[in-house]
Amino acid sequence: MTILKIARMGHPILRVVAEKVTEEDFKSGRVKHWISDMWDTMMDADGIGLAAPQVHISKQLTVLGGLSSRYEDEPEVPQQVLINPEITSIGEETMTTVEGCLSLPGLRGVVERPKHIKVVALDENGKEVEFEAKGFHAIVIQHETDHLFGKLYIDRLVDSTSIGFEKEFSRYMMPPEQE
Ligand code: ZN
């Protein structure tokens, strides 16, 4: 079990486009190794997703899903490994969600994203998968995929005042419940 150090906002690795995972990465066993360390790190940090650049690996690889007490009011997200993901939105509908990020500890912000997406990616074995995701599942995938392209949720706040520290956020800023 290896828990990796998480890069925080300000570290340049969070702001560059990560390299695609290659066949050589799979063959060498590196991908398996990265995934195993990323699960350990994500669980330890109580996150709902983690992207490789957040642990100083500039590759297009994310792990997500499972249970996190940080998001206990949200529907459960299936555990998935997504490699070299490509996302397209389906329809025009968007949803606003309160997002947090292990690279911005202690902060929460309100972000608007497409509600329904199509995902094409490789799984942990290098096999192509294609599926649709909706609601909170779609939000988590989009948040993690953003990390692979040098984006953070603060780039997508509904407005610049929609961010705060967790305690103040839950006390003063929680948006009304929405479906
Ligand atoms: Zn994040």
PDB file of C-alpha atoms and ligand atoms in Angstrom:
ATOM      1  CA  MET A   1       0.000   0.000   0.000  1.00  0.00           C
ATOM      2  CA  THR A   2       1.415   3.312  -1.071  1.00  0.00           C
ATOM      3  CA  ILE A   3      -0.113   6.658  -0.329  1.00  0.00           C
ATOM      4  CA  LEU A   4       1.147   9.314  -2.705  1.00  0.00           C
ATOM      5  CA  LYS A   5       1.539  13.007  -2.021  1.00  0.00           C
ATOM      6  CA  ILE A   6      -1.272  15.091  -3.492  1.00  0.00           C
ATOM      7  CA  ALA A   7      -0.332  18.186  -5.514  1.00  0.00           C
ATOM      8  CA  ARG A   8      -2.133  21.318  -4.368  1.00  0.00           C
ATOM      9  CA  MET A   9      -3.336  24.241  -6.455  1.00  0.00           C
ATOM     10  CA  GLY A  10      -0.332  26.285  -7.500  1.00  0.00           C
ATOM     11  CA  HIS A  11       1.737  23.267  -8.481  1.00  0.00           C
ATOM     12  CA  PRO A  12       2.322  23.540 -12.242  1.00  0.00           C
ATOM     13  CA  ILE A  13       1.567  19.847 -12.871  1.00  0.00           C
ATOM     14  CA  LEU A  14      -2.116  20.651 -12.264  1.00  0.00           C
ATOM     15  CA  ARG A  15      -2.090  23.141 -15.137  1.00  0.00           C
ATOM     16  CA  VAL A  16      -0.638  21.158 -18.035  1.00  0.00           C
ATOM     17  CA  VAL A  17      -2.271  18.704 -20.419  1.00  0.00           C
ATOM     18  CA  ALA A  18      -1.262  15.208 -19.313  1.00  0.00           C
ATOM     19  CA  GLU A  19       0.168  12.672 -21.769  1.00  0.00           C
ATOM     20  CA  LYS A  20      -1.973   9.855 -23.051  1.00  0.00           C
ATOM     21  CA  VAL A  21      -1.365   6.460 -21.479  1.00  0.00           C
ATOM     22  CA  THR A  22       0.472   4.305 -24.053  1.00  0.00           C
ATOM     23  CA  GLU A  23       0.504   0.627 -24.851  1.00  0.00           C
ATOM     24  CA  GLU A  24       4.010   0.546 -23.445  1.00  0.00           C
ATOM     25  CA  ASP A  25       2.653   1.896 -20.129  1.00  0.00           C
ATOM     26  CA  PHE A  26       0.251  -1.056 -20.011  1.00  0.00           C
ATOM     27  CA  LYS A  27       2.845  -3.647 -21.051  1.00  0.00           C
ATOM     28  CA  SER A  28       5.429  -2.497 -18.553  1.00  0.00           C
ATOM     29  CA  GLY A  29       2.987  -2.910 -15.657  1.00  0.00           C
ATOM     30  CA  ARG A  30       3.205   0.812 -14.843  1.00  0.00           C
ATOM     31  CA  VAL A  31      -0.526   1.315 -15.319  1.00  0.00           C
ATOM     32  CA  LYS A  32      -1.394  -1.369 -12.769  1.00  0.00           C
ATOM     33  CA  HIS A  33       1.054   0.143 -10.328  1.00  0.00           C
ATOM     34  CA  TRP A  34      -0.291   3.683 -10.780  1.00  0.00           C
ATOM     35  CA  ILE A  35      -3.886   2.520 -10.373  1.00  0.00           C
ATOM     36  CA  SER A  36      -3.126   0.625  -7.185  1.00  0.00           C
ATOM     37  CA  ASP A  37      -1.340   3.605  -5.615  1.00  0.00           C
ATOM     38  CA  MET A  38      -4.075   5.974  -6.764  1.00  0.00           C
ATOM     39  CA  TRP A  39      -6.829   3.897  -5.128  1.00  0.00           C
ATOM     40  CA  ASP A  40      -4.822   3.801  -1.878  1.00  0.00           C
ATOM     41  CA  THR A  41      -4.293   7.564  -2.022  1.00  0.00           C
ATOM     42  CA  MET A  42      -7.916   8.351  -2.886  1.00  0.00           C
ATOM     43  CA  MET A  43      -9.292   6.161  -0.074  1.00  0.00           C
ATOM     44  CA  ASP A  44      -6.834   7.610   2.430  1.00  0.00           C
ATOM     45  CA  ALA A  45      -7.861  11.148   1.479  1.00  0.00           C
ATOM     46  CA  ASP A  46     -11.571  10.220   1.529  1.00  0.00           C
ATOM     47  CA  GLY A  47     -12.049  11.439  -2.039  1.00  0.00           C
ATOM     48  CA  ILE A  48     -14.593  10.389  -4.652  1.00  0.00           C
ATOM     49  CA  GLY A  49     -12.092  10.645  -7.501  1.00  0.00           C
ATOM     50  CA  LEU A  50      -8.451  11.184  -8.218  1.00  0.00           C
ATOM     51  CA  ALA A  51      -6.609  12.052 -11.410  1.00  0.00           C
ATOM     52  CA  ALA A  52      -2.993  11.059 -12.030  1.00  0.00           C
ATOM     53  CA  PRO A  53      -1.686  14.656 -12.298  1.00  0.00           C
ATOM     54  CA  GLN A  54      -2.909  15.196  -8.712  1.00  0.00           C
ATOM     55  CA  VAL A  55      -0.292  12.662  -7.593  1.00  0.00           C
ATOM     56  CA  HIS A  56       2.441  14.099  -9.829  1.00  0.00           C
ATOM     57  CA  ILE A  57       1.930  11.599 -12.666  1.00  0.00           C
ATOM     58  CA  SER A  58       1.247  13.551 -15.845  1.00  0.00           C
ATOM     59  CA  LYS A  59      -0.797  10.840 -17.568  1.00  0.00           C
ATOM     60  CA  GLN A  60      -4.439  10.668 -18.688  1.00  0.00           C
ATOM     61  CA  LEU A  61      -5.617   8.293 -15.988  1.00  0.00           C
ATOM     62  CA  THR A  62      -8.289   8.684 -13.309  1.00  0.00           C
ATOM     63  CA  VAL A  63      -9.883   6.523 -10.647  1.00  0.00           C
ATOM     64  CA  LEU A  64     -13.277   7.395  -9.247  1.00  0.00           C
ATOM     65  CA  GLY A  65     -16.305   6.198  -7.366  1.00  0.00           C
ATOM     66  CA  GLY A  66     -17.038   4.298  -4.201  1.00  0.00           C
ATOM     67  CA  LEU A  67     -18.060   5.809  -0.906  1.00  0.00           C
ATOM     68  CA  SER A  68     -16.786   9.073   0.473  1.00  0.00           C
ATOM     69  CA  SER A  69     -18.036  10.753   3.628  1.00  0.00           C
ATOM     70  CA  ARG A  70     -17.212  14.052   1.919  1.00  0.00           C
ATOM     71  CA  TYR A  71     -20.129  13.455  -0.470  1.00  0.00           C
ATOM     72  CA  GLU A  72     -22.495  11.352   1.604  1.00  0.00           C
ATOM     73  CA  ASP A  73     -25.575  13.273   0.441  1.00  0.00           C
ATOM     74  CA  GLU A  74     -24.878  12.419  -3.197  1.00  0.00           C
ATOM     75  CA  PRO A  75     -25.882   9.180  -4.984  1.00  0.00           C
ATOM     76  CA  GLU A  76     -23.237   6.462  -4.995  1.00  0.00           C
ATOM     77  CA  VAL A  77     -20.871   6.491  -7.969  1.00  0.00           C
ATOM     78  CA  PRO A  78     -19.670   3.161  -9.434  1.00  0.00           C
ATOM     79  CA  GLN A  79     -15.964   2.434  -9.035  1.00  0.00           C
ATOM     80  CA  GLN A  80     -14.202   2.989 -12.336  1.00  0.00           C
ATOM     81  CA  VAL A  81     -10.781   3.430 -13.853  1.00  0.00           C
ATOM     82  CA  LEU A  82     -10.877   5.719 -16.902  1.00  0.00           C
ATOM     83  CA  ILE A  83      -7.836   6.004 -19.135  1.00  0.00           C
ATOM     84  CA  ASN A  84      -7.484   8.494 -22.024  1.00  0.00           C
ATOM     85  CA  PRO A  85     -11.167   9.450 -21.602  1.00  0.00           C
ATOM     86  CA  GLU A  86     -13.087  11.439 -24.200  1.00  0.00           C
ATOM     87  CA  ILE A  87     -16.304  13.102 -23.155  1.00  0.00           C
ATOM     88  CA  THR A  88     -19.135  14.533 -25.196  1.00  0.00           C
ATOM     89  CA  SER A  89     -22.241  16.089 -23.716  1.00  0.00           C
ATOM     90  CA  ILE A  90     -25.658  14.737 -24.612  1.00  0.00           C
ATOM     91  CA  GLY A  91     -28.402  17.349 -24.845  1.00  0.00           C
ATOM     92  CA  GLU A  92     -28.348  20.875 -23.520  1.00  0.00           C
ATOM     93  CA  GLU A  93     -29.308  20.263 -19.907  1.00  0.00           C
ATOM     94  CA  THR A  94     -26.846  21.353 -17.218  1.00  0.00           C
ATOM     95  CA  MET A  95     -26.755  20.972 -13.451  1.00  0.00           C
ATOM     96  CA  THR A  96     -25.065  22.940 -10.684  1.00  0.00           C
ATOM     97  CA  THR A  97     -23.205  21.031  -8.000  1.00  0.00           C
ATOM     98  CA  VAL A  98     -21.133  21.926  -4.971  1.00  0.00           C
ATOM     99  CA  GLU A  99     -17.680  20.591  -5.818  1.00  0.00           C
ATOM    100  CA  GLY A 100     -14.570  20.061  -3.769  1.00  0.00           C
ATOM    101  CA  CYS A 101     -11.123  18.840  -4.756  1.00  0.00           C
ATOM    102  CA  LEU A 102      -8.282  17.139  -2.926  1.00  0.00           C
ATOM    103  CA  SER A 103      -5.923  19.636  -4.590  1.00  0.00           C
ATOM    104  CA  LEU A 104      -7.867  22.561  -3.055  1.00  0.00           C
ATOM    105  CA  PRO A 105      -8.222  21.305   0.505  1.00  0.00           C
ATOM    106  CA  GLY A 106     -10.871  22.951   2.646  1.00  0.00           C
ATOM    107  CA  LEU A 107     -12.679  24.703  -0.197  1.00  0.00           C
ATOM    108  CA  ARG A 108     -16.021  24.197  -1.919  1.00  0.00           C
ATOM    109  CA  GLY A 109     -17.442  25.896  -4.971  1.00  0.00           C
ATOM    110  CA  VAL A 110     -20.597  25.902  -7.096  1.00  0.00           C
ATOM    111  CA  VAL A 111     -20.002  24.657 -10.628  1.00  0.00           C
ATOM    112  CA  GLU A 112     -22.314  24.209 -13.605  1.00  0.00           C
ATOM    113  CA  ARG A 113     -21.714  21.331 -16.012  1.00  0.00           C
ATOM    114  CA  PRO A 114     -23.599  19.206 -18.566  1.00  0.00           C
ATOM    115  CA  LYS A 115     -25.900  16.752 -16.813  1.00  0.00           C
ATOM    116  CA  HIS A 116     -25.714  13.907 -19.323  1.00  0.00           C
ATOM    117  CA  ILE A 117     -22.549  12.761 -21.063  1.00  0.00           C
ATOM    118  CA  LYS A 118     -21.104  10.039 -23.242  1.00  0.00           C
ATOM    119  CA  VAL A 119     -17.716   8.631 -22.259  1.00  0.00           C
ATOM    120  CA  VAL A 120     -15.259   6.699 -24.412  1.00  0.00           C
ATOM    121  CA  ALA A 121     -12.174   5.488 -22.546  1.00  0.00           C
ATOM    122  CA  LEU A 122      -9.913   2.550 -21.843  1.00  0.00           C
ATOM    123  CA  ASP A 123     -10.411   0.507 -18.697  1.00  0.00           C
ATOM    124  CA  GLU A 124      -7.639  -0.801 -16.426  1.00  0.00           C
ATOM    125  CA  ASN A 125      -6.907  -3.626 -18.886  1.00  0.00           C
ATOM    126  CA  GLY A 126      -6.645  -1.335 -21.881  1.00  0.00           C
ATOM    127  CA  LYS A 127     -10.005  -2.390 -23.257  1.00  0.00           C
ATOM    128  CA  GLU A 128     -12.168   0.300 -24.843  1.00  0.00           C
ATOM    129  CA  VAL A 129     -15.351   1.092 -22.955  1.00  0.00           C
ATOM    130  CA  GLU A 130     -18.203   3.345 -23.992  1.00  0.00           C
ATOM    131  CA  PHE A 131     -21.077   4.353 -21.736  1.00  0.00           C
ATOM    132  CA  GLU A 132     -23.395   7.185 -20.745  1.00  0.00           C
ATOM    133  CA  ALA A 133     -23.425   8.832 -17.346  1.00  0.00           C
ATOM    134  CA  LYS A 134     -25.917  11.187 -15.727  1.00  0.00           C
ATOM    135  CA  GLY A 135     -26.178  13.412 -12.685  1.00  0.00           C
ATOM    136  CA  PHE A 136     -23.526  13.204  -9.955  1.00  0.00           C
ATOM    137  CA  HIS A 137     -21.709  10.345 -11.741  1.00  0.00           C
ATOM    138  CA  ALA A 138     -21.355  12.552 -14.828  1.00  0.00           C
ATOM    139  CA  ILE A 139     -20.149  15.449 -12.669  1.00  0.00           C
ATOM    140  CA  VAL A 140     -17.403  13.372 -11.032  1.00  0.00           C
ATOM    141  CA  ILE A 141     -16.199  12.099 -14.420  1.00  0.00           C
ATOM    142  CA  GLN A 142     -16.081  15.638 -15.817  1.00  0.00           C
ATOM    143  CA  HIS A 143     -14.245  16.971 -12.756  1.00  0.00           C
ATOM    144  CA  GLU A 144     -11.598  14.223 -12.987  1.00  0.00           C
ATOM    145  CA  THR A 145     -11.237  14.501 -16.763  1.00  0.00           C
ATOM    146  CA  ASP A 146     -10.695  18.262 -16.391  1.00  0.00           C
ATOM    147  CA  HIS A 147      -7.595  17.468 -14.310  1.00  0.00           C
ATOM    148  CA  LEU A 148      -6.121  15.608 -17.304  1.00  0.00           C
ATOM    149  CA  PHE A 149      -6.351  18.800 -19.353  1.00  0.00           C
ATOM    150  CA  GLY A 150      -4.944  21.237 -16.809  1.00  0.00           C
ATOM    151  CA  LYS A 151      -8.320  22.492 -15.573  1.00  0.00           C
ATOM    152  CA  LEU A 152      -9.594  22.926 -12.021  1.00  0.00           C
ATOM    153  CA  TYR A 153     -13.192  23.411 -10.888  1.00  0.00           C
ATOM    154  CA  ILE A 154     -12.442  27.015  -9.971  1.00  0.00           C
ATOM    155  CA  ASP A 155     -12.167  27.680 -13.715  1.00  0.00           C
ATOM    156  CA  ARG A 156     -15.842  26.727 -14.006  1.00  0.00           C
ATOM    157  CA  LEU A 157     -17.457  28.448 -11.006  1.00  0.00           C
ATOM    158  CA  VAL A 158     -20.916  29.839 -11.775  1.00  0.00           C
ATOM    159  CA  ASP A 159     -19.431  33.179 -10.669  1.00  0.00           C
ATOM    160  CA  SER A 160     -16.351  34.322  -8.801  1.00  0.00           C
ATOM    161  CA  THR A 161     -18.193  34.657  -5.478  1.00  0.00           C
ATOM    162  CA  SER A 162     -19.352  31.007  -5.528  1.00  0.00           C
ATOM    163  CA  ILE A 163     -16.410  29.620  -3.566  1.00  0.00           C
ATOM    164  CA  GLY A 164     -15.755  29.408   0.146  1.00  0.00           C
ATOM    165  CA  PHE A 165     -14.215  27.393   2.925  1.00  0.00           C
ATOM    166  CA  GLU A 166     -16.145  24.229   3.840  1.00  0.00           C
ATOM    167  CA  LYS A 167     -17.475  25.448   7.168  1.00  0.00           C
ATOM    168  CA  GLU A 168     -18.547  28.857   5.925  1.00  0.00           C
ATOM    169  CA  PHE A 169     -19.880  27.301   2.757  1.00  0.00           C
ATOM    170  CA  SER A 170     -22.214  24.905   4.552  1.00  0.00           C
ATOM    171  CA  ARG A 171     -23.297  27.641   6.941  1.00  0.00           C
ATOM    172  CA  TYR A 172     -23.998  30.460   4.491  1.00  0.00           C
ATOM    173  CA  MET A 173     -23.727  29.352   0.896  1.00  0.00           C
ATOM    174  CA  MET A 174     -25.451  26.003   0.337  1.00  0.00           C
ATOM    175  CA  PRO A 175     -27.620  26.350  -2.780  1.00  0.00           C
ATOM    176  CA  PRO A 176     -31.208  25.114  -2.518  1.00  0.00           C
ATOM    177  CA  GLU A 177     -31.704  21.392  -3.261  1.00  0.00           C
ATOM    178  CA  GLN A 178     -32.280  20.645  -6.910  1.00  0.00           C
ATOM    179  CA  GLU A 179     -32.891  17.638  -9.008  1.00  0.00           C
TER     180      GLU A 179
HETATM  181 ZN    ZN B   1     -10.140  17.527  -8.242  1.00  0.00          ZN
END
